[in-house]
CSV table of C-alpha atoms and ligand atoms in Angstrom, one decimal:
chain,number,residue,atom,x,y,z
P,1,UNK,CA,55.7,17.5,83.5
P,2,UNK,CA,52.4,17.4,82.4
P,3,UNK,CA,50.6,14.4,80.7
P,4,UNK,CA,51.4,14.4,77.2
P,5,UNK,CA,47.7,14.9,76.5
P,6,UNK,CA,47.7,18.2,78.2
P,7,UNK,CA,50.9,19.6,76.3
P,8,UNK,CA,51.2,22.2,74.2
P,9,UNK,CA,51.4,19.9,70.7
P,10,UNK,CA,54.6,20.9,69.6
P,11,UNK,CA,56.8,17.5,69.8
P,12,UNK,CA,59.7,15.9,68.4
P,13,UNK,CA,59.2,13.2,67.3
P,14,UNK,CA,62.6,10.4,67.6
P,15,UNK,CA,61.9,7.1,65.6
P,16,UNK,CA,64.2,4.6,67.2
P,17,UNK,CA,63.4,2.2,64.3
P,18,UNK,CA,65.8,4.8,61.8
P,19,UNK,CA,68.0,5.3,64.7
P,20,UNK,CA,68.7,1.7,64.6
P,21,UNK,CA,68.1,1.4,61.0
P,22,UNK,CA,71.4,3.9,60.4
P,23,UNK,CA,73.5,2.4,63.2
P,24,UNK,CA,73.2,-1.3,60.4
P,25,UNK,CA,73.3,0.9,57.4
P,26,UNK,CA,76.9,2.1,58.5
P,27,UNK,CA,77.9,-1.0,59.9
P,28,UNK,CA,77.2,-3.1,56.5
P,29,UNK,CA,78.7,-0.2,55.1
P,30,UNK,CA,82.5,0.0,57.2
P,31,UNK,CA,82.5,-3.7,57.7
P,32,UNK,CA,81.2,-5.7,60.8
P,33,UNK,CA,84.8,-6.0,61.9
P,34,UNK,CA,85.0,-2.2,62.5
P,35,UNK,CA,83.7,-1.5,66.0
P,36,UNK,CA,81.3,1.4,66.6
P,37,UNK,CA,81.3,4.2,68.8
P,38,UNK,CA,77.9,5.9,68.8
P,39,UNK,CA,78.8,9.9,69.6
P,40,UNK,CA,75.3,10.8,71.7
P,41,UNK,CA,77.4,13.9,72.8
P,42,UNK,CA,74.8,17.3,73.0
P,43,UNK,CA,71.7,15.0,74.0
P,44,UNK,CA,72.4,13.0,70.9
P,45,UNK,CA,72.7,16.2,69.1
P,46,UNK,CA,69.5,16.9,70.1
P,47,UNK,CA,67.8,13.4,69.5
P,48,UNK,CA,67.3,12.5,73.2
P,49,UNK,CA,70.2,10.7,74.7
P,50,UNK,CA,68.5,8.6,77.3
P,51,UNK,CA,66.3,6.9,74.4
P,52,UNK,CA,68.9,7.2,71.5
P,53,UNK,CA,71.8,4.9,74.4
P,54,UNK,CA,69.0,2.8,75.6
P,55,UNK,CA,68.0,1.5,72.0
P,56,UNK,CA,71.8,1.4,70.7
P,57,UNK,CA,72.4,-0.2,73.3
P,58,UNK,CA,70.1,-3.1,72.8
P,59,UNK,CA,71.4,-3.0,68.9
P,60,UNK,CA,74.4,-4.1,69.8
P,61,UNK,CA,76.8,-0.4,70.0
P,62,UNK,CA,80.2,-0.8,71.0
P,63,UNK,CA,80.5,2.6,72.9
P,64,UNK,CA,79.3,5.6,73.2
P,65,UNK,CA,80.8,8.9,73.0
P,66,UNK,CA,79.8,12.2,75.3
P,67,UNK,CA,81.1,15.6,75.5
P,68,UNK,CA,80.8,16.0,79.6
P,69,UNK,CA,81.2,14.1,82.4
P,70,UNK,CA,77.6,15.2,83.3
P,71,UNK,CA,76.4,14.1,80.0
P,72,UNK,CA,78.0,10.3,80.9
P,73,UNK,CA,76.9,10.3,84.4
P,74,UNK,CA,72.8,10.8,83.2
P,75,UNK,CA,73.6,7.5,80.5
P,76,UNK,CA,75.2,5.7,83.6
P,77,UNK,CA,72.1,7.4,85.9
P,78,UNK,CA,69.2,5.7,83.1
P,79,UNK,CA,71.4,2.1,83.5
P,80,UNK,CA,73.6,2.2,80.5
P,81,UNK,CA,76.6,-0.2,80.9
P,82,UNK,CA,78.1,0.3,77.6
P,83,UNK,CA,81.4,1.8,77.9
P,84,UNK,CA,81.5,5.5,77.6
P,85,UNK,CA,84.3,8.0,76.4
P,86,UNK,CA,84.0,11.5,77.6
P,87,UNK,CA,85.2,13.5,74.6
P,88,UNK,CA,85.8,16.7,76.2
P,89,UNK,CA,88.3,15.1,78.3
P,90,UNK,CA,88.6,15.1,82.3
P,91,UNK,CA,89.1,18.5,84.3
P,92,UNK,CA,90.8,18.9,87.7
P,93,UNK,CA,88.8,17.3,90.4
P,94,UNK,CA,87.0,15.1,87.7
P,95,UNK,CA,89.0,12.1,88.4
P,96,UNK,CA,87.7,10.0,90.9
P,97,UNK,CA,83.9,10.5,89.6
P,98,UNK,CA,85.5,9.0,86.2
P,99,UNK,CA,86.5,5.9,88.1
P,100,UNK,CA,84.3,5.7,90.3
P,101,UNK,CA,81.5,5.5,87.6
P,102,UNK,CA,83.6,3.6,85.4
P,103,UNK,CA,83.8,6.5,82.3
P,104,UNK,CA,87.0,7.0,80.6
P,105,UNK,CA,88.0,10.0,79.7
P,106,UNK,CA,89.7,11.1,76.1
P,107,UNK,CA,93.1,12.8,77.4
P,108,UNK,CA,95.0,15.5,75.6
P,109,UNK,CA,98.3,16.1,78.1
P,110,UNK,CA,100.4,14.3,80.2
P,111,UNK,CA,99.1,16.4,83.5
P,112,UNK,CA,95.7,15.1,82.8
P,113,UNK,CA,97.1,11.2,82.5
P,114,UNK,CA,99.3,12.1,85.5
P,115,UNK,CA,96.3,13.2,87.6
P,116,UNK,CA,94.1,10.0,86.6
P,117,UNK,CA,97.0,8.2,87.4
P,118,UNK,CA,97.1,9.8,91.3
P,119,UNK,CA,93.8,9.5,91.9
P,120,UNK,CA,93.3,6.3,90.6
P,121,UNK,CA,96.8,4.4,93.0
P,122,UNK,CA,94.5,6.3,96.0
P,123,UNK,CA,91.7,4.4,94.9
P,124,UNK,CA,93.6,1.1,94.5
P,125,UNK,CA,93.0,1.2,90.5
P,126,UNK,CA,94.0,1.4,87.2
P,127,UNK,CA,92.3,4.1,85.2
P,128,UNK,CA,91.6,3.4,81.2
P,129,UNK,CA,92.4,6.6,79.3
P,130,UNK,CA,92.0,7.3,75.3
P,131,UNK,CA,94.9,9.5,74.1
P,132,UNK,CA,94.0,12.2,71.7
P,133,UNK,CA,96.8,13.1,69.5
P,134,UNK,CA,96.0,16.5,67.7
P,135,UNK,CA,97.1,15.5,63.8
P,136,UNK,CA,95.6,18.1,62.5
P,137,UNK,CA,92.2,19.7,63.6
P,138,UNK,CA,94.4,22.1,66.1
P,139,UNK,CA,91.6,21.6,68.9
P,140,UNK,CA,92.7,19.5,71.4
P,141,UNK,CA,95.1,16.9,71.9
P,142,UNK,CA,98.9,16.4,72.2
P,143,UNK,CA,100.6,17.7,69.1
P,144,UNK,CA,101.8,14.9,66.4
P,145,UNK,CA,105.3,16.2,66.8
P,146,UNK,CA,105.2,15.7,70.7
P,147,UNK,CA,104.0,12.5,70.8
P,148,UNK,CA,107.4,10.7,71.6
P,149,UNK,CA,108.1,12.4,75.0
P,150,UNK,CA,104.4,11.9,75.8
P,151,UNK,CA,104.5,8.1,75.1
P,152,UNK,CA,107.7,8.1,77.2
P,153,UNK,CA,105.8,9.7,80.2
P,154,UNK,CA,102.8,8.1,79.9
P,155,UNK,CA,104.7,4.6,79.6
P,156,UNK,CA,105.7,5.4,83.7
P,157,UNK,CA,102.3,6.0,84.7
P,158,UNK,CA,101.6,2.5,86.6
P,159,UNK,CA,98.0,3.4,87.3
P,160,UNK,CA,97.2,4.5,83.9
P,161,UNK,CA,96.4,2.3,81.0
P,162,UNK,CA,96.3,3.7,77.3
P,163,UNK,CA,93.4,1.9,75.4
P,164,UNK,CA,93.0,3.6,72.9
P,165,UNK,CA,94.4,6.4,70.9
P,166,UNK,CA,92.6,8.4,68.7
P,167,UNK,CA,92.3,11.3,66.3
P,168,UNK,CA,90.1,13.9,65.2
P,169,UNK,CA,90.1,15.0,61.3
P,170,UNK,CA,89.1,18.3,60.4
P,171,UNK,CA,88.3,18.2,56.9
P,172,UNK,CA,87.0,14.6,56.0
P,173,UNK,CA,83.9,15.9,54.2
P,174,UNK,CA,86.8,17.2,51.0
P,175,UNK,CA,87.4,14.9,48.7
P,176,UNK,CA,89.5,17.1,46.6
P,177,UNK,CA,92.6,17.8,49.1
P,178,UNK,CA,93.9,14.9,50.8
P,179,UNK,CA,94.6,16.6,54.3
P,180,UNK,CA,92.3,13.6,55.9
P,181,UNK,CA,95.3,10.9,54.1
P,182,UNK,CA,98.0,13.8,55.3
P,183,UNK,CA,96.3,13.6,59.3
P,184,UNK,CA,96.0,9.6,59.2
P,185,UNK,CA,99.8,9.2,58.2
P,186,UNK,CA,100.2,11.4,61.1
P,187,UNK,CA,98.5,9.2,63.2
P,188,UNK,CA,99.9,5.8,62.4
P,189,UNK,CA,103.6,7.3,62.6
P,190,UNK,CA,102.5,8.6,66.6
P,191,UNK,CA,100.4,4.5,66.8
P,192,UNK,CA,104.2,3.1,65.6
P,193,UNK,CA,105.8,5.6,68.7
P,194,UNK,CA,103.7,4.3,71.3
P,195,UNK,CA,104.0,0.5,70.2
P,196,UNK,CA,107.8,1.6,70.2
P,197,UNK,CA,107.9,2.6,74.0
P,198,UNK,CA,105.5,-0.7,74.9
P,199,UNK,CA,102.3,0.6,74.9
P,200,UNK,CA,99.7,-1.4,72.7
P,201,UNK,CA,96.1,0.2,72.4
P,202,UNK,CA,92.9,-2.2,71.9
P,203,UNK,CA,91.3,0.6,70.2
P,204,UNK,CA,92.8,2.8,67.2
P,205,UNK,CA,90.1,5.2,65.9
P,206,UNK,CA,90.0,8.2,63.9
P,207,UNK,CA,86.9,8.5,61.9
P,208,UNK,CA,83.7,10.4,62.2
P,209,UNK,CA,80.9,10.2,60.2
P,210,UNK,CA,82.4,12.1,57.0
P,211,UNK,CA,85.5,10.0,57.9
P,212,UNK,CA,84.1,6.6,58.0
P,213,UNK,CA,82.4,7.2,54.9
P,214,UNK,CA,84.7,8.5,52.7
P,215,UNK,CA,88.2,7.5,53.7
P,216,UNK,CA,88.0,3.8,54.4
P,217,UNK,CA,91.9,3.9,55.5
P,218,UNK,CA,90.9,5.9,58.4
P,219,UNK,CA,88.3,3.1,59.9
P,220,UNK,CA,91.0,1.4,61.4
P,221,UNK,CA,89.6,-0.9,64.4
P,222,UNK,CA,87.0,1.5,65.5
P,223,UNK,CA,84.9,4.5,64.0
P,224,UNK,CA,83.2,6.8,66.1
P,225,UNK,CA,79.7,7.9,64.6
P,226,UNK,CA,77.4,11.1,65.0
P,227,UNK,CA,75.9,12.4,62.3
P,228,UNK,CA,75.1,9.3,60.8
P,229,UNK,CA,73.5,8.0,62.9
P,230,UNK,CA,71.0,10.7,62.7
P,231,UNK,CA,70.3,10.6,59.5
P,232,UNK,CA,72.0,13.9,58.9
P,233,UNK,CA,74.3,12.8,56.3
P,234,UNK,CA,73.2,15.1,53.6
P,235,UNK,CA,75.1,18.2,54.3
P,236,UNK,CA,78.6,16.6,56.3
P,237,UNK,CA,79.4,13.5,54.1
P,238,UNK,CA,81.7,13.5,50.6
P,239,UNK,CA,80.0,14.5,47.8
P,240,UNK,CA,80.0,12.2,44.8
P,241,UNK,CA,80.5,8.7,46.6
P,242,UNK,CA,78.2,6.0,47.5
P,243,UNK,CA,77.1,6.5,50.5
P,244,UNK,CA,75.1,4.4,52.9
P,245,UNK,CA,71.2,4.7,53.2
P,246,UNK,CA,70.4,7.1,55.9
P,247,UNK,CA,66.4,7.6,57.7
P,248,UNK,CA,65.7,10.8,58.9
P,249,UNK,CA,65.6,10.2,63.1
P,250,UNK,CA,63.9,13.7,64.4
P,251,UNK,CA,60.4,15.2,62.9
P,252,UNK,CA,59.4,18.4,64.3
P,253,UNK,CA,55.4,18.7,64.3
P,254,UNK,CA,53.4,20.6,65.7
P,255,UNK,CA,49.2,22.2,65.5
P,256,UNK,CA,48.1,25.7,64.0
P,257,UNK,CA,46.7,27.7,67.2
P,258,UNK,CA,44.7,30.1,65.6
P,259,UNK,CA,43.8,31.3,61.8
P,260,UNK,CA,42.9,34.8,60.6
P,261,UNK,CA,42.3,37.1,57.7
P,262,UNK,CA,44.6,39.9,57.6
P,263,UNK,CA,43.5,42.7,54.6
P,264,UNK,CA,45.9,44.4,52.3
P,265,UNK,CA,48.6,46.7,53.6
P,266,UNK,CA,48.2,45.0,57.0
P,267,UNK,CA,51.3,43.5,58.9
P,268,UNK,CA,52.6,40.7,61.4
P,269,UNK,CA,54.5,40.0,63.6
P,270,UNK,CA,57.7,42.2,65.6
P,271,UNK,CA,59.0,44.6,63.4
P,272,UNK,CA,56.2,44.4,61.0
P,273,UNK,CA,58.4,42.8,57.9
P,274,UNK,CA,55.5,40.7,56.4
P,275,UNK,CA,53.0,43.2,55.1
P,276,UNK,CA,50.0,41.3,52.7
P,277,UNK,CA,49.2,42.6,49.4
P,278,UNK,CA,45.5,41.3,49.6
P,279,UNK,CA,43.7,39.8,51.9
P,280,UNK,CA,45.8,36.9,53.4
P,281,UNK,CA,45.0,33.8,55.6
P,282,UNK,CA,47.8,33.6,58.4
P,283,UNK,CA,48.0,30.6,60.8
P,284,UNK,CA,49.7,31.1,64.0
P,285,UNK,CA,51.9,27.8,65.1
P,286,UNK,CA,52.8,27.6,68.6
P,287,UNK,CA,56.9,27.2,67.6
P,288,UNK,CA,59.2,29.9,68.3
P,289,UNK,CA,63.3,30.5,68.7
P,290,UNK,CA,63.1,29.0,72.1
P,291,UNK,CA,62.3,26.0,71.1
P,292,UNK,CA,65.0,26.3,68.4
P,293,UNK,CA,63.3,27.5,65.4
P,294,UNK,CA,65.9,29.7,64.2
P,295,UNK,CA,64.8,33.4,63.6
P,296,UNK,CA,67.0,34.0,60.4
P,297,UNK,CA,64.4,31.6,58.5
P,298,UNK,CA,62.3,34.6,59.4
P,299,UNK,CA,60.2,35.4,55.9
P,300,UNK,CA,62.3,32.6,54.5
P,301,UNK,CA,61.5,28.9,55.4
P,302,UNK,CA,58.6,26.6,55.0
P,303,UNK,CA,56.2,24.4,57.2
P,304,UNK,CA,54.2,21.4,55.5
P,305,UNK,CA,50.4,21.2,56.2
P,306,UNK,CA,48.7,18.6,54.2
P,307,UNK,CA,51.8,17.8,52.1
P,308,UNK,CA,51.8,21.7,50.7
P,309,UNK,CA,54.1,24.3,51.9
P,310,UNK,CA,53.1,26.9,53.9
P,311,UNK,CA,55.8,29.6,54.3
P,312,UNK,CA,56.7,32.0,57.2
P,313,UNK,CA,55.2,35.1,57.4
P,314,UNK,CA,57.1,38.1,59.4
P,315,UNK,CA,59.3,37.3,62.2
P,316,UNK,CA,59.7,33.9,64.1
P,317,UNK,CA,58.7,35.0,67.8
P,318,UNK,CA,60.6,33.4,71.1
P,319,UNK,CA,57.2,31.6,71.2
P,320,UNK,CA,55.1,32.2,67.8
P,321,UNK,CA,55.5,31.8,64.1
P,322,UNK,CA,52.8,32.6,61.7
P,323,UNK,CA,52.7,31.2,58.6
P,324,UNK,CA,51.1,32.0,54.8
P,325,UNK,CA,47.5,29.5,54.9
P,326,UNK,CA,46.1,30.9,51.2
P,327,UNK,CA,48.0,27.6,49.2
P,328,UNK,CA,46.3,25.0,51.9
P,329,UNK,CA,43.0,23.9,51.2
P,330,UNK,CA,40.2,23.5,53.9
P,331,UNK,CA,42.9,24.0,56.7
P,332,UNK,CA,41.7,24.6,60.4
P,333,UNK,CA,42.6,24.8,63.7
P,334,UNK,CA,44.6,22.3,65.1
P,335,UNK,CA,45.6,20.7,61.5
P,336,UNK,CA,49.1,19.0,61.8
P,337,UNK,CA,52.0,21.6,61.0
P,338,UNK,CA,55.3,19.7,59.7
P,339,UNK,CA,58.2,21.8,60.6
P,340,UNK,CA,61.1,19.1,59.7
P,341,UNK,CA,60.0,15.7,58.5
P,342,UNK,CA,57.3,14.7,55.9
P,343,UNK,CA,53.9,15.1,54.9
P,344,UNK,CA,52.3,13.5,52.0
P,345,UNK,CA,55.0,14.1,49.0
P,346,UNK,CA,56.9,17.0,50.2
P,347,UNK,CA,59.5,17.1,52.9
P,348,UNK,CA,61.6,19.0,54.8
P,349,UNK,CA,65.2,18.0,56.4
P,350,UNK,CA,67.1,19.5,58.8
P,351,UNK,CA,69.8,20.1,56.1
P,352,UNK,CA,66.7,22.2,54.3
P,353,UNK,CA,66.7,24.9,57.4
P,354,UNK,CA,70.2,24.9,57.8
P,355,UNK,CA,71.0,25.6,54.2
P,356,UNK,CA,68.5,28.6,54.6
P,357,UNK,CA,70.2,30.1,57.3
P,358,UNK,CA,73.9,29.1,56.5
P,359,UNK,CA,74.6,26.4,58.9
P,360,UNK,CA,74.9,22.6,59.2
P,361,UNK,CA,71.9,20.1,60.2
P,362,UNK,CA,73.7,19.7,63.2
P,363,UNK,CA,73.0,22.9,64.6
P,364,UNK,CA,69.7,22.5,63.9
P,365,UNK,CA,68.9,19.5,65.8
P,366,UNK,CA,71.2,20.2,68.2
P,367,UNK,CA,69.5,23.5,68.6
P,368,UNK,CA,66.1,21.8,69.0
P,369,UNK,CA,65.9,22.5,73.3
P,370,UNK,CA,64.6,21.2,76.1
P,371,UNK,CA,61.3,23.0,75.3
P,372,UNK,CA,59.8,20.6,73.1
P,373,UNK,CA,59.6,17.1,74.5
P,374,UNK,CA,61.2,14.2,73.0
P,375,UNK,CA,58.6,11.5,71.7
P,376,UNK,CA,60.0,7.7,71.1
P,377,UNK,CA,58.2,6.4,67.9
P,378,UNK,CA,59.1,3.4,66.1
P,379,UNK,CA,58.6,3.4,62.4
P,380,UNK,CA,56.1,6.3,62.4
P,381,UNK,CA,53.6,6.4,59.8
P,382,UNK,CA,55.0,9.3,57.6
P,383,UNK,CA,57.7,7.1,56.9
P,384,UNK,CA,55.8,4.3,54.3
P,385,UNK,CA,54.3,7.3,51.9
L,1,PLP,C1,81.4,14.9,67.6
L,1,PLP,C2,82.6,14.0,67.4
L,1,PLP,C3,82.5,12.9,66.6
L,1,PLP,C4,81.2,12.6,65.8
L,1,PLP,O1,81.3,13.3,64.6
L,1,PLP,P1,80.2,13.1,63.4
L,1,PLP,O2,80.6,13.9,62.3
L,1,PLP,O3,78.9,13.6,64.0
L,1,PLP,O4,80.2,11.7,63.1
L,1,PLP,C5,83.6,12.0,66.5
L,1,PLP,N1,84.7,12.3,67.2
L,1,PLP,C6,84.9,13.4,68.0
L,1,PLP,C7,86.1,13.6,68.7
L,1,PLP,C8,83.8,14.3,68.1
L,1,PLP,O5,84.0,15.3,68.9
């Protein structure tokens, strides 16, 4: 890669100091008993997962949580010796590269505990599994009402240990239905099943963010914790509950390119949506839909330049966005552009762009790609105001 001075300016910017901040906040909040799972899962939805493990690691995280194999071999590759649970289970073939790098896979079936438990008498071990046990969400997992015959057959696997056993809520962001209390009954009856047939679990967990939040039944010994984390608790936690202080983690910033005058009746951009009604002052910020600015907040979100809003002009480019200059005094080329985080008084959150566009802040980070390097700060300025 090139040396950061020679980049193109447009940067995330991760500040490990809210990272860490978040990861206490939640942990005053669900009791220092409860152990913590950090989800880094999707490059820590988007955060950087190499620098996002590496300093929740030195905080003191229990786990962490991953969606691939791949994604827990790079933590293990950068010298993180945390244990890690691969969420999206193990596939055929997968087994010995769980052992031998000492990840333990989530496990939805009996073939999959059957297979770990194979590979792992050829290798002279005992492979750790977390059961999943589908109460519920209707994803993955074994189905609460198979759970008996499963804790039967899984009790016979000699090289197979059950650690944990775990489930996944679907709705714990409603308040008003109680299908969360409805899917953690579910789960303690299937806990009671496999204590029946002799198998005792270190770790019971069930809660995500929203979960660990709002439903403080569901913590049980462990809660495993995304979003949070983040600081994108504005858009997936309970309404109308106290909720732990959360720090934004991930600014988007970048440098206007170029500025021009464009005269009544003129356009920009593809498809020539944004057409001026006088003369105009467009700024062209090198940000497009590559680098995950989404192109439905086309004509309809806002950058911050100087703490004043700046919207978007026309269509967001794979590359380019250009952006209404006639509200921002004395701006020139290479002025800071804000595209999530905050300048002076004004700010703008992932949540903010997702609202926009109808999604969730956790697409939009997550959709932040590999374009736009990640860049470790720690306690950046913007956040004292
Ligand atoms: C992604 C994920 C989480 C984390 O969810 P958040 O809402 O981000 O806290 C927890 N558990 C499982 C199984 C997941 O897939």
């Amino acid at each position: 890669m090139a040396e950061r001075r020679f980049q193109r300016p447009t940067i995330a910017e991760i500040d490990l100091e809210a990272l860490t901040f978040n990861l206490r906040s939640v942990r005053d909040f669900v009791g220092a008993e409860v152990k913590c799972m950090a989800v880094v899962k999707a490059n820590a939805y988007g955060h950087g997962a190499v620098i996002c493990a590496e300093r929740l690691e030195k905080a003191g995280v229990d786990w962490f949580g991953v969606a691939t194999l791949e994604e827990a071999i790079e933590l293990r590759a950068s010298g993180i010796v945390t244990p890690i649970l691969c969420l999206g289970g193990v596939w055929p073939g997968q087994e010995a590269i769980f052992i031998e790098s000492n990840i333990t896979p989530a496990v939805f079936s009996v073939n999959a505990a059957a297979d770990m438990d194979k590979t792992a008498r050829s290798l002279g071990r005992v492979a750790d599994v977390h059961v999943k046990i589908d109460t519920g969400m209707g994803r993955v997992g074994v189905p609460f009402r198979g759970v008996s015959e499963t804790a039967e057959r899984l009790a016979q696997l000699p090289n197979v240990r059950v650690q944990a056993l775990m489930t996944h809520f679907a709705a714990a962001d409603d308040l008003t239905a109680d299908f969360t209390g409805e899917q953690t009954k579910r789960f303690f009856e299937a806990v009671r099943i496999f204590q029946q047939r002799g198998i005792e679990p270190e770790f019971i967990d069930l809660a995500n963010s929203p979960g660990a939040v709002g439903h403080p039944r569901s913590r049980a010994n462990m809660v495993r914790l995304g979003g949070v984390l983040y600081g994108l608790g504005g858009d997936v936690l309970p309404k109308g509950i106290k909720t732990p202080e959360l720090r934004r983690v991930m600014s988007i910033k970048t440098r206007i390119a170029q500025i021009k005058t464009i005269g009544a009746g003129e356009t920009v951009g593809y498809g020539r949506t944004f057409t001026a009604e006088r003369d105009t002052l467009i700024g062209t910020i090198p940000i497009g839909y590559h680098d995950g600015y989404r192109r439905a907040l086309s004509n309809r979100g806002q950058v911050l330049i100087n703490g004043r809003s700046a919207p978007i002009a026309g269509r967001i480019s794979m590359d380019w966005t250009t952006i209404v200059l006639d509200d921002i005094p004395e701006v020139s080329v290479g002025d800071e552009v804000v595209v999530i985080g905050r300048s002076g008084r004004s700010e703008i959150a992932a949540e903010d762009l997702a609202g926009l566009i109808g999604t969730i802040s956790y697409e939009i980070t997550c959709g932040i790609s590999a374009r736009v390097p990640r860049l470790a700060v720690a306690g950046s300025s913007e956040i004292d105001d």
